[in-house]
PDB file of C-alpha atoms in Angstrom:
ATOM      1  CA  MET A  24     -12.444  16.469 -15.077  1.00 88.00           C
ATOM      2  CA  LYS A  25     -12.132  12.802 -15.024  1.00 95.00           C
ATOM      3  CA  PRO A  26     -13.425  10.784 -12.121  1.00 96.00           C
ATOM      4  CA  LEU A  27     -10.393   8.702 -10.911  1.00 98.00           C
ATOM      5  CA  ALA A  28      -6.601   8.131 -11.490  1.00 98.00           C
ATOM      6  CA  ALA A  29      -4.055   5.939  -9.714  1.00 98.00           C
ATOM      7  CA  VAL A  30      -0.478   6.652  -9.200  1.00 98.00           C
ATOM      8  CA  THR A  31       2.621   4.646  -7.806  1.00 98.00           C
ATOM      9  CA  MET A  32       6.326   4.940  -7.745  1.00 96.00           C
ATOM     10  CA  VAL A  33       8.482   1.907  -8.188  1.00 94.00           C
ATOM     11  CA  TRP A  34      11.848   0.519  -8.672  1.00 88.00           C
ATOM     12  CA  ARG A  35      12.273  -3.190  -9.978  1.00 87.00           C
ATOM     13  CA  ASP A  36       9.271  -4.586  -8.381  1.00 91.00           C
ATOM     14  CA  TYR A  37       8.174  -6.157 -11.526  1.00 95.00           C
ATOM     15  CA  TRP A  38       5.842  -8.928 -10.227  1.00 94.00           C
ATOM     16  CA  TYR A  39       4.165  -6.434  -7.788  1.00 95.00           C
ATOM     17  CA  LEU A  40       3.890  -3.875 -10.529  1.00 97.00           C
ATOM     18  CA  GLU A  41       2.340  -6.374 -12.964  1.00 97.00           C
ATOM     19  CA  LYS A  42      -0.418  -7.001 -10.541  1.00 97.00           C
ATOM     20  CA  TRP A  43      -0.957  -3.428  -9.653  1.00 98.00           C
ATOM     21  CA  VAL A  44      -1.188  -2.440 -13.283  1.00 98.00           C
ATOM     22  CA  ALA A  45      -3.370  -5.126 -14.322  1.00 98.00           C
ATOM     23  CA  TYR A  46      -5.885  -4.173 -11.475  1.00 98.00           C
ATOM     24  CA  TYR A  47      -5.978  -0.649 -12.076  1.00 98.00           C
ATOM     25  CA  SER A  48      -5.968  -0.870 -15.827  1.00 98.00           C
ATOM     26  CA  ALA A  49      -9.130  -2.911 -15.601  1.00 98.00           C
ATOM     27  CA  GLN A  50     -10.589  -0.825 -13.061  1.00 98.00           C
ATOM     28  CA  LEU A  51      -9.738   2.711 -14.709  1.00 98.00           C
ATOM     29  CA  GLY A  52      -8.189   2.359 -18.061  1.00 98.00           C
ATOM     30  CA  ARG A  53      -4.498   2.408 -18.817  1.00 98.00           C
ATOM     31  CA  GLU A  54      -4.769   6.067 -19.771  1.00 98.00           C
ATOM     32  CA  ASN A  55      -5.594   6.834 -16.183  1.00 98.00           C
ATOM     33  CA  VAL A  56      -2.719   4.994 -14.600  1.00 98.00           C
ATOM     34  CA  TYR A  57       0.465   6.881 -13.568  1.00 98.00           C
ATOM     35  CA  ILE A  58       3.852   5.009 -12.894  1.00 98.00           C
ATOM     36  CA  LEU A  59       6.787   6.953 -11.553  1.00 98.00           C
ATOM     37  CA  SER A  60       9.769   4.767 -12.441  1.00 96.00           C
ATOM     38  CA  HIS A  61      12.919   5.465 -10.101  1.00 91.00           C
ATOM     39  CA  GLY A  62      15.250   5.299 -13.002  1.00 91.00           C
ATOM     40  CA  ALA A  63      14.617   4.409 -16.660  1.00 94.00           C
ATOM     41  CA  ASP A  64      13.727   0.851 -16.853  1.00 96.00           C
ATOM     42  CA  PRO A  65      12.688  -0.986 -20.081  1.00 97.00           C
ATOM     43  CA  GLU A  66      10.946  -3.643 -18.197  1.00 98.00           C
ATOM     44  CA  ILE A  67       8.784  -1.252 -16.312  1.00 98.00           C
ATOM     45  CA  ASP A  68       8.147   0.648 -19.722  1.00 98.00           C
ATOM     46  CA  ARG A  69       6.874  -3.044 -20.921  1.00 98.00           C
ATOM     47  CA  ILE A  70       4.679  -3.680 -18.092  1.00 98.00           C
ATOM     48  CA  GLY A  71       3.239  -0.236 -18.054  1.00 98.00           C
ATOM     49  CA  GLU A  72       2.716   0.072 -21.947  1.00 98.00           C
ATOM     50  CA  GLY A  73      -0.358   2.245 -22.626  1.00 98.00           C
ATOM     51  CA  CYS A  74      -0.168   3.816 -19.168  1.00 98.00           C
ATOM     52  CA  ASN A  75       1.779   7.015 -18.386  1.00 98.00           C
ATOM     53  CA  VAL A  76       5.209   5.906 -17.240  1.00 98.00           C
ATOM     54  CA  ILE A  77       7.690   8.781 -16.190  1.00 98.00           C
ATOM     55  CA  ALA A  78      11.252   8.030 -15.372  1.00 97.00           C
ATOM     56  CA  ILE A  79      12.852  10.097 -12.734  1.00 91.00           C
ATOM     57  CA  LEU A  80      16.544  10.395 -11.863  1.00 86.00           C
ATOM     58  CA  ARG A  81      17.835   7.648  -9.570  1.00 79.00           C
ATOM     59  CA  ASP A  82      21.109   8.857  -7.739  1.00 73.00           C
ATOM     60  CA  GLY A  83      21.486   6.203  -4.958  1.00 66.00           C
ATOM     61  CA  LEU A  84      19.684   5.723  -1.595  1.00 59.00           C
ATOM     62  CA  HIS A  85      19.619   8.000   1.489  1.00 53.00           C
ATOM     63  CA  GLN A  86      18.079   7.617   4.844  1.00 52.00           C
ATOM     64  CA  SER A  87      15.337   9.895   4.281  1.00 59.00           C
ATOM     65  CA  PHE A  88      14.521   8.456   0.855  1.00 71.00           C
ATOM     66  CA  ASP A  89      11.117   7.006   1.762  1.00 73.00           C
ATOM     67  CA  TYR A  90       9.947  10.365   3.233  1.00 74.00           C
ATOM     68  CA  ALA A  91      11.137  12.325   0.129  1.00 81.00           C
ATOM     69  CA  ARG A  92       9.518   9.608  -1.989  1.00 86.00           C
ATOM     70  CA  TRP A  93       6.112  10.332  -0.337  1.00 91.00           C
ATOM     71  CA  ARG A  94       6.597  14.033  -0.645  1.00 91.00           C
ATOM     72  CA  MET A  95       7.022  13.526  -4.334  1.00 93.00           C
ATOM     73  CA  LEU A  96       3.767  11.604  -4.344  1.00 97.00           C
ATOM     74  CA  SER A  97       2.220  14.294  -2.451  1.00 97.00           C
ATOM     75  CA  ASP A  98       3.176  16.887  -5.176  1.00 97.00           C
ATOM     76  CA  PHE A  99       2.338  14.651  -8.042  1.00 98.00           C
ATOM     77  CA  SER A 100      -1.076  13.567  -6.901  1.00 98.00           C
ATOM     78  CA  ALA A 101      -1.859  17.170  -6.174  1.00 98.00           C
ATOM     79  CA  MET A 102      -0.995  18.028  -9.736  1.00 98.00           C
ATOM     80  CA  LEU A 103      -3.359  15.334 -10.950  1.00 98.00           C
ATOM     81  CA  THR A 104      -6.108  16.621  -8.878  1.00 98.00           C
ATOM     82  CA  GLN A 105      -6.307  19.479 -11.412  1.00 98.00           C
ATOM     83  CA  PHE A 106      -7.515  17.078 -13.918  1.00 98.00           C
ATOM     84  CA  TYR A 107      -9.072  14.113 -11.771  1.00 98.00           C
ATOM     85  CA  ASP A 108     -11.868  14.292  -9.294  1.00 98.00           C
ATOM     86  CA  ARG A 109      -9.887  11.923  -6.996  1.00 98.00           C
ATOM     87  CA  VAL A 110      -6.417  10.185  -7.182  1.00 98.00           C
ATOM     88  CA  ILE A 111      -5.570   6.957  -5.689  1.00 98.00           C
ATOM     89  CA  VAL A 112      -1.964   7.020  -4.207  1.00 98.00           C
ATOM     90  CA  SER A 113      -0.332   3.761  -3.189  1.00 97.00           C
ATOM     91  CA  ASP A 114       2.751   1.617  -3.146  1.00 95.00           C
ATOM     92  CA  CYS A 115       2.839  -0.937  -6.039  1.00 96.00           C
ATOM     93  CA  ASP A 116       2.154  -3.715  -3.533  1.00 95.00           C
ATOM     94  CA  GLU A 117      -1.416  -2.110  -2.491  1.00 97.00           C
ATOM     95  CA  LEU A 118      -4.716  -2.345  -4.026  1.00 98.00           C
ATOM     96  CA  LEU A 119      -7.749  -0.129  -3.050  1.00 98.00           C
ATOM     97  CA  MET A 120     -10.662  -2.813  -3.399  1.00 98.00           C
ATOM     98  CA  THR A 121     -14.466  -2.864  -2.938  1.00 98.00           C
ATOM     99  CA  VAL A 122     -15.945  -5.529  -0.772  1.00 98.00           C
ATOM    100  CA  ASP A 123     -17.995  -6.982  -3.477  1.00 97.00           C
ATOM    101  CA  GLY A 124     -15.272  -6.704  -6.213  1.00 97.00           C
ATOM    102  CA  SER A 125     -17.261  -3.983  -8.176  1.00 97.00           C
ATOM    103  CA  LEU A 126     -15.465  -1.186 -10.159  1.00 97.00           C
ATOM    104  CA  LEU A 127     -14.093   1.617  -8.211  1.00 98.00           C
ATOM    105  CA  THR A 128     -15.652   3.757 -10.459  1.00 97.00           C
ATOM    106  CA  ASP A 129     -19.029   2.742  -9.533  1.00 97.00           C
ATOM    107  CA  TYR A 130     -18.267   3.395  -5.778  1.00 97.00           C
ATOM    108  CA  PRO A 131     -19.886   6.596  -4.345  1.00 95.00           C
ATOM    109  CA  PHE A 132     -16.829   8.396  -3.150  1.00 95.00           C
ATOM    110  CA  GLU A 133     -18.268  10.911  -0.582  1.00 92.00           C
ATOM    111  CA  PHE A 134     -15.919  12.843   1.893  1.00 96.00           C
ATOM    112  CA  GLU A 135     -15.165  16.400   2.711  1.00 96.00           C
ATOM    113  CA  GLU A 136     -11.577  15.987   3.691  1.00 97.00           C
ATOM    114  CA  ASN A 137      -8.782  16.466   1.371  1.00 98.00           C
ATOM    115  CA  ALA A 138      -7.945  12.742   1.717  1.00 98.00           C
ATOM    116  CA  ALA A 139      -9.728   9.397   2.786  1.00 98.00           C
ATOM    117  CA  GLY A 140      -8.531   5.798   3.577  1.00 98.00           C
ATOM    118  CA  ALA A 141      -9.627   2.458   3.775  1.00 98.00           C
ATOM    119  CA  VAL A 142      -9.283  -0.266   6.369  1.00 98.00           C
ATOM    120  CA  GLY A 143      -5.994  -2.360   5.630  1.00 98.00           C
ATOM    121  CA  PHE A 144      -5.150  -5.841   5.465  1.00 98.00           C
ATOM    122  CA  ASN A 145      -2.040  -7.893   4.754  1.00 95.00           C
ATOM    123  CA  LEU A 146      -2.675 -10.634   2.089  1.00 95.00           C
ATOM    124  CA  VAL A 147      -0.747 -13.715   3.231  1.00 91.00           C
ATOM    125  CA  ALA A 148       0.304 -16.794   1.375  1.00 85.00           C
ATOM    126  CA  THR A 149       1.451 -19.749   3.509  1.00 72.00           C
ATOM    127  CA  LEU A 150       4.845 -21.424   2.706  1.00 61.00           C
ATOM    128  CA  ASP A 151       3.057 -24.571   1.160  1.00 61.00           C
ATOM    129  CA  ASN A 152       0.747 -22.581  -1.083  1.00 58.00           C
ATOM    130  CA  ASP A 153       1.183 -23.710  -4.646  1.00 57.00           C
ATOM    131  CA  GLU A 154      -0.454 -20.656  -5.978  1.00 64.00           C
ATOM    132  CA  GLN A 155       2.187 -18.002  -5.292  1.00 64.00           C
ATOM    133  CA  GLY A 156       1.664 -16.288  -8.623  1.00 74.00           C
ATOM    134  CA  ALA A 157      -2.060 -15.995  -8.253  1.00 83.00           C
ATOM    135  CA  LEU A 158      -2.903 -12.834  -6.200  1.00 88.00           C
ATOM    136  CA  ILE A 159      -6.782 -13.452  -5.468  1.00 87.00           C
ATOM    137  CA  SER A 160      -7.022 -17.021  -4.412  1.00 83.00           C
ATOM    138  CA  ASP A 161      -9.253 -18.741  -1.608  1.00 77.00           C
ATOM    139  CA  SER A 162      -6.000 -20.579  -0.388  1.00 80.00           C
ATOM    140  CA  LYS A 163      -4.689 -17.189   0.733  1.00 89.00           C
ATOM    141  CA  PHE A 164      -6.058 -14.940   3.426  1.00 92.00           C
ATOM    142  CA  CYS A 165      -6.239 -11.143   4.377  1.00 96.00           C
ATOM    143  CA  VAL A 166      -5.294 -10.363   7.978  1.00 96.00           C
ATOM    144  CA  PHE A 167      -6.231  -7.076   9.707  1.00 97.00           C
ATOM    145  CA  GLU A 168      -3.378  -4.426   9.803  1.00 94.00           C
ATOM    146  CA  ILE A 169      -3.987  -1.257  11.240  1.00 95.00           C
ATOM    147  CA  PRO A 170      -0.892   0.672   9.793  1.00 92.00           C
ATOM    148  CA  TYR A 171      -2.152  -0.236   6.180  1.00 95.00           C
ATOM    149  CA  SER A 172      -5.444   1.526   7.072  1.00 97.00           C
ATOM    150  CA  LYS A 173      -3.889   4.568   5.254  1.00 96.00           C
ATOM    151  CA  PRO A 174      -5.021   7.689   3.439  1.00 98.00           C
ATOM    152  CA  CYS A 175      -4.768   6.320  -0.167  1.00 97.00           C
ATOM    153  CA  LEU A 176      -7.275   8.696  -2.060  1.00 98.00           C
ATOM    154  CA  VAL A 177      -6.826  12.361  -2.448  1.00 98.00           C
ATOM    155  CA  GLN A 178      -9.125  15.080  -3.876  1.00 98.00           C
ATOM    156  CA  ARG A 179      -6.958  18.025  -2.910  1.00 98.00           C
ATOM    157  CA  ARG A 180      -3.258  18.530  -1.970  1.00 97.00           C
ATOM    158  CA  VAL A 181      -2.106  16.627   1.125  1.00 98.00           C
ATOM    159  CA  SER A 182       1.333  16.168   2.750  1.00 96.00           C
ATOM    160  CA  PHE A 183       2.126  12.369   3.153  1.00 95.00           C
ATOM    161  CA  GLY A 184       4.489  11.116   5.776  1.00 90.00           C
ATOM    162  CA  THR A 185       6.825   8.156   5.538  1.00 84.00           C
ATOM    163  CA  GLY A 186       5.222   5.132   3.945  1.00 87.00           C
ATOM    164  CA  GLY A 187       2.102   7.088   3.284  1.00 93.00           C
ATOM    165  CA  HIS A 188       0.828   6.048   6.718  1.00 92.00           C
ATOM    166  CA  GLY A 189      -0.616   9.376   7.556  1.00 95.00           C
ATOM    167  CA  ILE A 190      -0.834  13.054   6.472  1.00 96.00           C
ATOM    168  CA  MET A 191       0.488  16.336   8.042  1.00 94.00           C
ATOM    169  CA  ARG A 192      -1.954  18.743   9.547  1.00 94.00           C
ATOM    170  CA  ASP A 193      -4.957  17.273   8.136  1.00 96.00           C
ATOM    171  CA  SER A 194      -7.229  14.413   8.794  1.00 97.00           C
ATOM    172  CA  PHE A 195      -8.995  11.423   7.004  1.00 98.00           C
ATOM    173  CA  ASP A 196     -11.598   9.044   7.413  1.00 98.00           C
ATOM    174  CA  LEU A 197     -11.742   5.300   6.527  1.00 98.00           C
ATOM    175  CA  LEU A 198     -14.627   4.790   4.010  1.00 98.00           C
ATOM    176  CA  PRO A 199     -17.256   1.961   4.310  1.00 98.00           C
ATOM    177  CA  GLY A 200     -17.235  -0.967   1.728  1.00 98.00           C
ATOM    178  CA  LEU A 201     -13.638  -0.417   0.918  1.00 98.00           C
ATOM    179  CA  PHE A 202     -10.391  -2.134   1.917  1.00 98.00           C
ATOM    180  CA  ASN A 203      -6.731  -1.532   1.276  1.00 98.00           C
ATOM    181  CA  MET A 204      -5.133  -4.891   0.341  1.00 98.00           C
ATOM    182  CA  HIS A 205      -1.301  -4.907   0.892  1.00 96.00           C
ATOM    183  CA  PHE A 206       0.055  -7.854  -0.971  1.00 95.00           C
ATOM    184  CA  HIS A 207       3.650  -7.826  -0.236  1.00 89.00           C
ATOM    185  CA  TYR A 208       3.357 -11.151   1.739  1.00 89.00           C
ATOM    186  CA  GLY A 209       1.293 -12.730  -0.950  1.00 89.00           C
ATOM    187  CA  ASN A 210       4.094 -14.386  -2.788  1.00 87.00           C
ATOM    188  CA  TRP A 211       6.735 -15.430  -0.384  1.00 81.00           C
ATOM    189  CA  LEU A 212       9.097 -16.342  -3.018  1.00 84.00           C
ATOM    190  CA  GLU A 213       8.996 -12.944  -4.476  1.00 86.00           C
ATOM    191  CA  MET A 214       9.155 -11.316  -0.960  1.00 81.00           C
ATOM    192  CA  GLN A 215      12.337 -13.103  -0.380  1.00 80.00           C
ATOM    193  CA  ARG A 216      14.005 -12.006  -3.517  1.00 83.00           C
ATOM    194  CA  ARG A 217      12.910  -8.636  -2.839  1.00 79.00           C
ATOM    195  CA  GLU A 218      14.457  -8.581   0.507  1.00 78.00           C
ATOM    196  CA  GLN A 219      17.757  -9.959  -0.706  1.00 75.00           C
ATOM    197  CA  GLU A 220      17.976  -7.313  -3.263  1.00 73.00           C
ATOM    198  CA  ARG A 221      17.418  -4.388  -0.885  1.00 66.00           C
ATOM    199  CA  SER A 222      19.054  -5.629   2.307  1.00 64.00           C
ATOM    200  CA  PRO A 223      22.622  -4.513   1.073  1.00 66.00           C
ATOM    201  CA  LEU A 224      21.416  -1.127  -0.102  1.00 64.00           C
ATOM    202  CA  VAL A 225      19.799  -0.678   3.484  1.00 60.00           C
ATOM    203  CA  ASP A 226      22.977  -1.990   5.217  1.00 59.00           C
ATOM    204  CA  GLU A 227      25.247   0.384   3.390  1.00 64.00           C
ATOM    205  CA  THR A 228      22.922   3.559   4.026  1.00 59.00           C
ATOM    206  CA  MET A 229      22.689   2.624   7.559  1.00 57.00           C
ATOM    207  CA  ALA A 230      26.267   1.879   8.285  1.00 54.00           C
ATOM    208  CA  GLU A 231      26.960   4.886  10.576  1.00 56.00           C
ATOM    209  CA  GLY A 232      23.470   4.942  12.220  1.00 57.00           C
ATOM    210  CA  VAL A 233      20.643   7.210  12.010  1.00 51.00           C
ATOM    211  CA  LYS A 234      21.551  10.520  10.818  1.00 51.00           C
ATOM    212  CA  ILE A 235      18.430  12.243   9.628  1.00 45.00           C
ATOM    213  CA  ARG A 236      16.966  14.945  11.692  1.00 54.00           C
ATOM    214  CA  LYS A 237      13.438  14.005  13.289  1.00 57.00           C
ATOM    215  CA  SER A 238      10.539  15.796  11.661  1.00 52.00           C
ATOM    216  CA  PRO A 239       6.760  15.420  11.624  1.00 49.00           C
ATOM    217  CA  GLY A 240       5.813  12.161   9.701  1.00 55.00           C
ATOM    218  CA  GLN A 241       9.470  11.377   9.026  1.00 51.00           C
ATOM    219  CA  SER A 242      11.289   8.044   9.910  1.00 51.00           C
ATOM    220  CA  VAL A 243      13.935   5.695   8.272  1.00 43.00           C
ATOM    221  CA  GLY A 244      11.365   3.910   6.531  1.00 48.00           C
ATOM    222  CA  ILE A 245      13.830   1.893   4.386  1.00 45.00           C
ATOM    223  CA  VAL A 246      14.916  -0.166   7.490  1.00 45.00           C
ATOM    224  CA  GLY A 247      11.763  -2.295   7.008  1.00 52.00           C
ATOM    225  CA  TRP A 248      12.910  -3.491   3.642  1.00 51.00           C
ATOM    226  CA  ARG A 249      15.343  -6.060   5.461  1.00 52.00           C
ATOM    227  CA  ARG A 250      12.822  -7.263   7.903  1.00 64.00           C
ATOM    228  CA  ARG A 251      10.143  -8.765   5.666  1.00 70.00           C
ATOM    229  CA  THR A 252      10.891 -12.465   6.035  1.00 76.00           C
ATOM    230  CA  ARG A 253      10.831 -12.196   9.749  1.00 78.00           C
ATOM    231  CA  ARG A 254       7.531 -10.298   9.633  1.00 80.00           C
ATOM    232  CA  PHE A 255       6.035 -12.924   7.205  1.00 82.00           C
ATOM    233  CA  ARG A 256       6.674 -15.683   9.492  1.00 82.00           C
ATOM    234  CA  ARG A 257       5.356 -13.799  12.609  1.00 85.00           C
ATOM    235  CA  LEU A 258       2.296 -12.911  10.443  1.00 85.00           C
ATOM    236  CA  THR A 259       1.613 -16.673   9.591  1.00 84.00           C
ATOM    237  CA  ARG A 260       2.126 -17.738  13.267  1.00 86.00           C
ATOM    238  CA  GLU A 261      -0.271 -15.067  14.471  1.00 85.00           C
ATOM    239  CA  SER A 262      -2.987 -15.529  12.019  1.00 85.00           C
ATOM    240  CA  ILE A 263      -3.526 -19.242  12.627  1.00 85.00           C
ATOM    241  CA  ASN A 264      -5.681 -18.380  15.565  1.00 88.00           C
ATOM    242  CA  ALA A 265      -7.151 -15.247  14.121  1.00 94.00           C
ATOM    243  CA  ALA A 266     -10.999 -15.275  13.949  1.00 96.00           C
ATOM    244  CA  GLU A 267     -11.944 -15.849  10.295  1.00 97.00           C
ATOM    245  CA  LEU A 268     -15.147 -13.909   9.221  1.00 98.00           C
ATOM    246  CA  PRO A 269     -16.900 -13.366   6.019  1.00 98.00           C
ATOM    247  CA  LEU A 270     -15.227 -10.669   3.875  1.00 98.00           C
ATOM    248  CA  LYS A 271     -17.874  -8.004   4.209  1.00 98.00           C
ATOM    249  CA  ASP A 272     -18.427  -8.522   8.015  1.00 98.00           C
ATOM    250  CA  CYS A 273     -14.502  -8.752   8.571  1.00 98.00           C
ATOM    251  CA  VAL A 274     -13.925  -5.285   6.638  1.00 98.00           C
ATOM    252  CA  GLU A 275     -16.691  -3.575   8.442  1.00 98.00           C
ATOM    253  CA  GLU A 276     -15.623  -4.748  12.058  1.00 98.00           C
ATOM    254  CA  CYS A 277     -12.001  -4.099  11.346  1.00 98.00           C
ATOM    255  CA  ARG A 278     -12.835  -0.605  10.050  1.00 98.00           C
ATOM    256  CA  LYS A 279     -14.471   0.143  13.271  1.00 98.00           C
ATOM    257  CA  ASP A 280     -11.486  -0.858  15.123  1.00 98.00           C
ATOM    258  CA  ALA A 281      -9.008   0.959  12.983  1.00 98.00           C
ATOM    259  CA  LEU A 282     -11.215   4.146  13.240  1.00 98.00           C
ATOM    260  CA  GLN A 283     -10.529   4.121  17.066  1.00 98.00           C
ATOM    261  CA  THR A 284      -6.721   4.460  16.583  1.00 97.00           C
ATOM    262  CA  LEU A 285      -6.817   7.594  14.479  1.00 97.00           C
ATOM    263  CA  LYS A 286      -5.360  10.535  16.273  1.00 95.00           C
ATOM    264  CA  THR A 287      -3.098  13.781  15.722  1.00 95.00           C
ATOM    265  CA  MET A 288       0.284  13.386  17.068  1.00 91.00           C
ATOM    266  CA  ASP A 289       1.894  16.096  18.990  1.00 87.00           C
ATOM    267  CA  ASP A 290       3.909  17.037  15.849  1.00 85.00           C
ATOM    268  CA  GLY A 291       0.619  17.432  13.845  1.00 92.00           C
ATOM    269  CA  TYR A 292       0.860  14.215  12.023  1.00 92.00           C
ATOM    270  CA  PHE A 293      -2.466  12.625  11.659  1.00 96.00           C
ATOM    271  CA  THR A 294      -1.998   8.716  11.721  1.00 94.00           C
ATOM    272  CA  HIS A 295      -2.707   5.601  13.761  1.00 94.00           C
ATOM    273  CA  ASP A 296      -1.929   5.073  17.464  1.00 92.00           C
ATOM    274  CA  ARG A 297       0.080   1.797  17.006  1.00 86.00           C
ATOM    275  CA  SER A 298       0.099   0.998  20.559  1.00 88.00           C
ATOM    276  CA  MET A 299      -3.574   0.125  20.566  1.00 92.00           C
ATOM    277  CA  GLN A 300      -4.189  -3.589  20.312  1.00 90.00           C
ATOM    278  CA  PHE A 301      -7.297  -5.353  18.829  1.00 93.00           C
ATOM    279  CA  ASP A 302      -8.124  -9.074  18.406  1.00 92.00           C
ATOM    280  CA  LEU A 303      -6.777 -10.236  14.996  1.00 93.00           C
ATOM    281  CA  LYS A 304      -9.351 -10.928  12.415  1.00 97.00           C
ATOM    282  CA  LYS A 305      -9.105 -12.374   8.677  1.00 97.00           C
ATOM    283  CA  PHE A 306     -10.959 -13.216   5.740  1.00 97.00           C
ATOM    284  CA  ARG A 307     -10.542 -15.371   2.482  1.00 95.00           C
ATOM    285  CA  PHE A 308     -11.805 -14.211  -0.778  1.00 95.00           C
ATOM    286  CA  PRO A 309     -15.049 -16.244  -1.484  1.00 94.00           C
ATOM    287  CA  GLU A 310     -15.761 -18.427  -4.327  1.00 91.00           C
ATOM    288  CA  GLY A 311     -16.625 -16.442  -7.529  1.00 92.00           C
ATOM    289  CA  PHE A 312     -15.269 -13.099  -6.181  1.00 94.00           C
ATOM    290  CA  PRO A 313     -15.067 -10.911  -9.453  1.00 95.00           C
ATOM    291  CA  VAL A 314     -11.505  -9.743  -9.181  1.00 94.00           C
ATOM    292  CA  ARG A 315      -9.040 -12.379 -10.501  1.00 87.00           C
ATOM    293  CA  ILE A 316      -5.268 -11.164 -10.835  1.00 87.00           C
TER     294      ILE A 316
END
């Protein structure tokens, strides 16, 4: 058994995937990085050279797509646990990081549940930021985000819900000394390009309203693809007055807040109670932080 692998699923998100691959290749070695390409794509093959790139059929978009995608990631990660002690499962715009920037392979992963998570933060670049392409920069800040305090590490089979924000008939803890960085807003030019590319697909799929049957952990996750610019502008406004703390202190305080929101819903879905509100907190990466992407 090898100690740790990472897997994601992607379609055309080249800038995000480049950052994801660069990070996890340095952390785990390319041979332990898995990319499910939604449709054959030579550019993804190029970015993932030396990794395990698996092309799967792309046959259009449907309302339950994001739920189906995470069910596929549930199954694929379960298969990988036959060969790895633990598997990181994430979107290609999320990175599981240690608070001191040390290697994940040196972290003492100790948990009894089938899955574990980490407290979540949005990486945000301001509109006037000249370093859009650099992911880790002291000119960008990370803002606490409860929904991204996700189950992102598995050691046995789990069933993820839409967006991977929870798991069915199970539970997970948020491990100390780790954080899940959602860097979708870390490059606003790329974020806008992505939204413009995906919005017409979502509009077509949603033209006749919601048609999928409600089930545990399932929602029409794709609608969020056309709201990113609005969400980004709200994030930048809200974060202006957020308390700025040192990285390690911010991660631990926010972890304690996020833990209070975890609950089992009536349908058996274990996730966050998003109605709970906490004061926003943020941090910037300190000078000399060892991870540079």
